[in-house]
Amino acid sequence: MRQLAEDTGAELAWATTWLHRANAEIGPRVGLPELKVVEFHDETGWKYPAVARYAWERPLAWFDDDFGLHPSRRDEFVHKRRHLTTALIHVDPGTGISVQHLSEARKAFSRNP
């Protein structure tokens, strides 16, 4: 993950219901430094509005296990970002992020102008 960010210039951030606890409880276990956290307290539309604000006009590769929630919000999010690189990469929480997931993100970023 860190190599992908370094190679592509991507910024790593958490967009998880763990919020800031992710830096203490998940990051160290998977070898990540402390990352910025996308805040989405009391959001309607799941995480999409907060991630849209955070990513704004930047390319995005987003790894998550819950893209099936709120499909209409997901479709609206992707549609609004259609002019930008936007890769929603589903990750099985039982297996985590794999080399294939990272390859998918790298491929998406390579299409970024």
PDB file of C-alpha atoms in Angstrom:
ATOM      1  CA  MET A   1       0.000   0.000   0.000  1.00  0.00           C
ATOM      2  CA  ARG A   2       2.758   2.434   0.924  1.00  0.00           C
ATOM      3  CA  GLN A   3       4.655   1.585  -2.258  1.00  0.00           C
ATOM      4  CA  LEU A   4       1.543   2.229  -4.348  1.00  0.00           C
ATOM      5  CA  ALA A   5       1.148   5.645  -2.729  1.00  0.00           C
ATOM      6  CA  GLU A   6       4.813   6.466  -3.250  1.00  0.00           C
ATOM      7  CA  ASP A   7       4.798   5.327  -6.895  1.00  0.00           C
ATOM      8  CA  THR A   8       1.591   7.159  -7.831  1.00  0.00           C
ATOM      9  CA  GLY A   9       1.745  10.213  -5.580  1.00  0.00           C
ATOM     10  CA  ALA A  10      -1.495   9.106  -3.940  1.00  0.00           C
ATOM     11  CA  GLU A  11      -2.339  10.171  -0.420  1.00  0.00           C
ATOM     12  CA  LEU A  12      -3.390   7.414   1.959  1.00  0.00           C
ATOM     13  CA  ALA A  13      -6.278   8.123   4.332  1.00  0.00           C
ATOM     14  CA  TRP A  14      -8.776   6.187   6.411  1.00  0.00           C
ATOM     15  CA  ALA A  15     -12.483   6.295   5.495  1.00  0.00           C
ATOM     16  CA  THR A  16     -13.693   3.809   8.063  1.00  0.00           C
ATOM     17  CA  THR A  17     -16.247   3.625  10.828  1.00  0.00           C
ATOM     18  CA  TRP A  18     -13.233   3.067  13.073  1.00  0.00           C
ATOM     19  CA  LEU A  19     -12.409   6.751  12.445  1.00  0.00           C
ATOM     20  CA  HIS A  20      -9.283   7.770  14.419  1.00  0.00           C
ATOM     21  CA  ARG A  21      -9.103   4.403  16.200  1.00  0.00           C
ATOM     22  CA  ALA A  22      -7.899   2.988  12.849  1.00  0.00           C
ATOM     23  CA  ASN A  23      -4.548   4.689  13.400  1.00  0.00           C
ATOM     24  CA  ALA A  24      -4.115   3.000  16.773  1.00  0.00           C
ATOM     25  CA  GLU A  25      -5.715  -0.379  16.182  1.00  0.00           C
ATOM     26  CA  ILE A  26      -5.385  -1.217  12.477  1.00  0.00           C
ATOM     27  CA  GLY A  27      -2.503   0.803  11.058  1.00  0.00           C
ATOM     28  CA  PRO A  28       0.252  -0.678  13.238  1.00  0.00           C
ATOM     29  CA  ARG A  29      -0.936  -4.225  12.485  1.00  0.00           C
ATOM     30  CA  VAL A  30      -0.663  -3.705   8.729  1.00  0.00           C
ATOM     31  CA  GLY A  31       2.461  -1.562   8.759  1.00  0.00           C
ATOM     32  CA  LEU A  32       0.890   1.826   8.025  1.00  0.00           C
ATOM     33  CA  PRO A  33       1.972   5.105   9.582  1.00  0.00           C
ATOM     34  CA  GLU A  34      -0.599   7.409  11.135  1.00  0.00           C
ATOM     35  CA  LEU A  35      -2.910   8.568   8.334  1.00  0.00           C
ATOM     36  CA  LYS A  36      -5.438  11.348   7.879  1.00  0.00           C
ATOM     37  CA  VAL A  37      -9.003  10.320   8.704  1.00  0.00           C
ATOM     38  CA  VAL A  38     -12.033  11.195   6.589  1.00  0.00           C
ATOM     39  CA  GLU A  39     -14.627  12.377   9.087  1.00  0.00           C
ATOM     40  CA  PHE A  40     -18.224  11.387   8.345  1.00  0.00           C
ATOM     41  CA  HIS A  41     -20.105  11.770  11.603  1.00  0.00           C
ATOM     42  CA  ASP A  42     -23.866  11.919  11.105  1.00  0.00           C
ATOM     43  CA  GLU A  43     -23.578  11.808   7.311  1.00  0.00           C
ATOM     44  CA  THR A  44     -26.494  10.822   5.174  1.00  0.00           C
ATOM     45  CA  GLY A  45     -25.560   8.748   2.176  1.00  0.00           C
ATOM     46  CA  TRP A  46     -23.044   6.576   3.985  1.00  0.00           C
ATOM     47  CA  LYS A  47     -19.408   7.669   3.446  1.00  0.00           C
ATOM     48  CA  TYR A  48     -19.869   9.041  -0.070  1.00  0.00           C
ATOM     49  CA  PRO A  49     -20.417  12.740   0.737  1.00  0.00           C
ATOM     50  CA  ALA A  50     -17.412  12.910   3.074  1.00  0.00           C
ATOM     51  CA  VAL A  51     -15.123  11.052   0.675  1.00  0.00           C
ATOM     52  CA  ALA A  52     -16.287  13.287  -2.187  1.00  0.00           C
ATOM     53  CA  ARG A  53     -15.348  16.374  -0.153  1.00  0.00           C
ATOM     54  CA  TYR A  54     -12.029  14.870   0.878  1.00  0.00           C
ATOM     55  CA  ALA A  55     -10.978  13.668  -2.579  1.00  0.00           C
ATOM     56  CA  TRP A  56     -12.521  16.694  -4.318  1.00  0.00           C
ATOM     57  CA  GLU A  57     -10.942  17.004  -7.781  1.00  0.00           C
ATOM     58  CA  ARG A  58      -8.214  14.409  -7.191  1.00  0.00           C
ATOM     59  CA  PRO A  59      -7.960  10.865  -8.545  1.00  0.00           C
ATOM     60  CA  LEU A  60      -9.311   8.268  -6.130  1.00  0.00           C
ATOM     61  CA  ALA A  61      -8.742   4.584  -5.508  1.00  0.00           C
ATOM     62  CA  TRP A  62     -10.975   3.580  -2.603  1.00  0.00           C
ATOM     63  CA  PHE A  63     -10.734   0.159  -0.951  1.00  0.00           C
ATOM     64  CA  ASP A  64     -13.809  -0.889   1.047  1.00  0.00           C
ATOM     65  CA  ASP A  65     -15.965  -3.900   1.837  1.00  0.00           C
ATOM     66  CA  ASP A  66     -19.328  -2.130   1.805  1.00  0.00           C
ATOM     67  CA  PHE A  67     -19.820  -0.637  -1.675  1.00  0.00           C
ATOM     68  CA  GLY A  68     -23.007  -2.711  -1.916  1.00  0.00           C
ATOM     69  CA  LEU A  69     -24.667  -0.469   0.678  1.00  0.00           C
ATOM     70  CA  HIS A  70     -26.650   2.428  -0.750  1.00  0.00           C
ATOM     71  CA  PRO A  71     -26.241   1.512  -4.441  1.00  0.00           C
ATOM     72  CA  SER A  72     -28.030   4.641  -5.655  1.00  0.00           C
ATOM     73  CA  ARG A  73     -25.647   6.836  -3.617  1.00  0.00           C
ATOM     74  CA  ARG A  74     -22.695   4.869  -4.998  1.00  0.00           C
ATOM     75  CA  ASP A  75     -23.891   5.355  -8.577  1.00  0.00           C
ATOM     76  CA  GLU A  76     -24.441   9.077  -7.968  1.00  0.00           C
ATOM     77  CA  PHE A  77     -20.950   9.393  -6.445  1.00  0.00           C
ATOM     78  CA  VAL A  78     -19.316   7.679  -9.430  1.00  0.00           C
ATOM     79  CA  HIS A  79     -21.390   9.695 -11.902  1.00  0.00           C
ATOM     80  CA  LYS A  80     -20.389  13.013 -10.329  1.00  0.00           C
ATOM     81  CA  ARG A  81     -16.724  11.957 -10.542  1.00  0.00           C
ATOM     82  CA  ARG A  82     -16.963  10.591 -14.103  1.00  0.00           C
ATOM     83  CA  HIS A  83     -14.373  13.109 -15.331  1.00  0.00           C
ATOM     84  CA  LEU A  84     -11.879  11.878 -12.725  1.00  0.00           C
ATOM     85  CA  THR A  85     -10.114   8.610 -12.058  1.00  0.00           C
ATOM     86  CA  THR A  86     -12.399   6.895  -9.549  1.00  0.00           C
ATOM     87  CA  ALA A  87     -11.799   3.249  -8.694  1.00  0.00           C
ATOM     88  CA  LEU A  88     -14.043   1.669  -6.072  1.00  0.00           C
ATOM     89  CA  ILE A  89     -12.222  -1.518  -5.182  1.00  0.00           C
ATOM     90  CA  HIS A  90     -14.186  -4.084  -3.197  1.00  0.00           C
ATOM     91  CA  VAL A  91     -12.172  -5.899  -0.533  1.00  0.00           C
ATOM     92  CA  ASP A  92     -13.341  -9.007   1.284  1.00  0.00           C
ATOM     93  CA  PRO A  93     -12.889  -8.233   4.997  1.00  0.00           C
ATOM     94  CA  GLY A  94     -11.901 -11.849   5.608  1.00  0.00           C
ATOM     95  CA  THR A  95      -8.894 -11.695   3.311  1.00  0.00           C
ATOM     96  CA  GLY A  96      -7.999  -8.001   3.233  1.00  0.00           C
ATOM     97  CA  ILE A  97      -6.225  -6.063   0.509  1.00  0.00           C
ATOM     98  CA  SER A  98      -4.354  -8.302  -1.905  1.00  0.00           C
ATOM     99  CA  VAL A  99      -1.760  -7.807  -4.627  1.00  0.00           C
ATOM    100  CA  GLN A 100      -4.651  -7.949  -7.118  1.00  0.00           C
ATOM    101  CA  HIS A 101      -6.381  -5.026  -5.387  1.00  0.00           C
ATOM    102  CA  LEU A 102      -3.185  -2.973  -5.465  1.00  0.00           C
ATOM    103  CA  SER A 103      -2.723  -3.842  -9.130  1.00  0.00           C
ATOM    104  CA  GLU A 104      -6.263  -2.631  -9.857  1.00  0.00           C
ATOM    105  CA  ALA A 105      -5.526   0.684  -8.108  1.00  0.00           C
ATOM    106  CA  ARG A 106      -2.202   1.065  -9.936  1.00  0.00           C
ATOM    107  CA  LYS A 107      -3.983   0.471 -13.250  1.00  0.00           C
ATOM    108  CA  ALA A 108      -6.618   3.108 -12.404  1.00  0.00           C
ATOM    109  CA  PHE A 109      -3.958   5.676 -11.502  1.00  0.00           C
ATOM    110  CA  SER A 110      -2.037   4.934 -14.691  1.00  0.00           C
ATOM    111  CA  ARG A 111      -5.067   6.151 -16.678  1.00  0.00           C
ATOM    112  CA  ASN A 112      -5.032   9.447 -14.773  1.00  0.00           C
ATOM    113  CA  PRO A 113      -4.064  12.378 -17.005  1.00  0.00           C
TER     114      PRO A 113
END
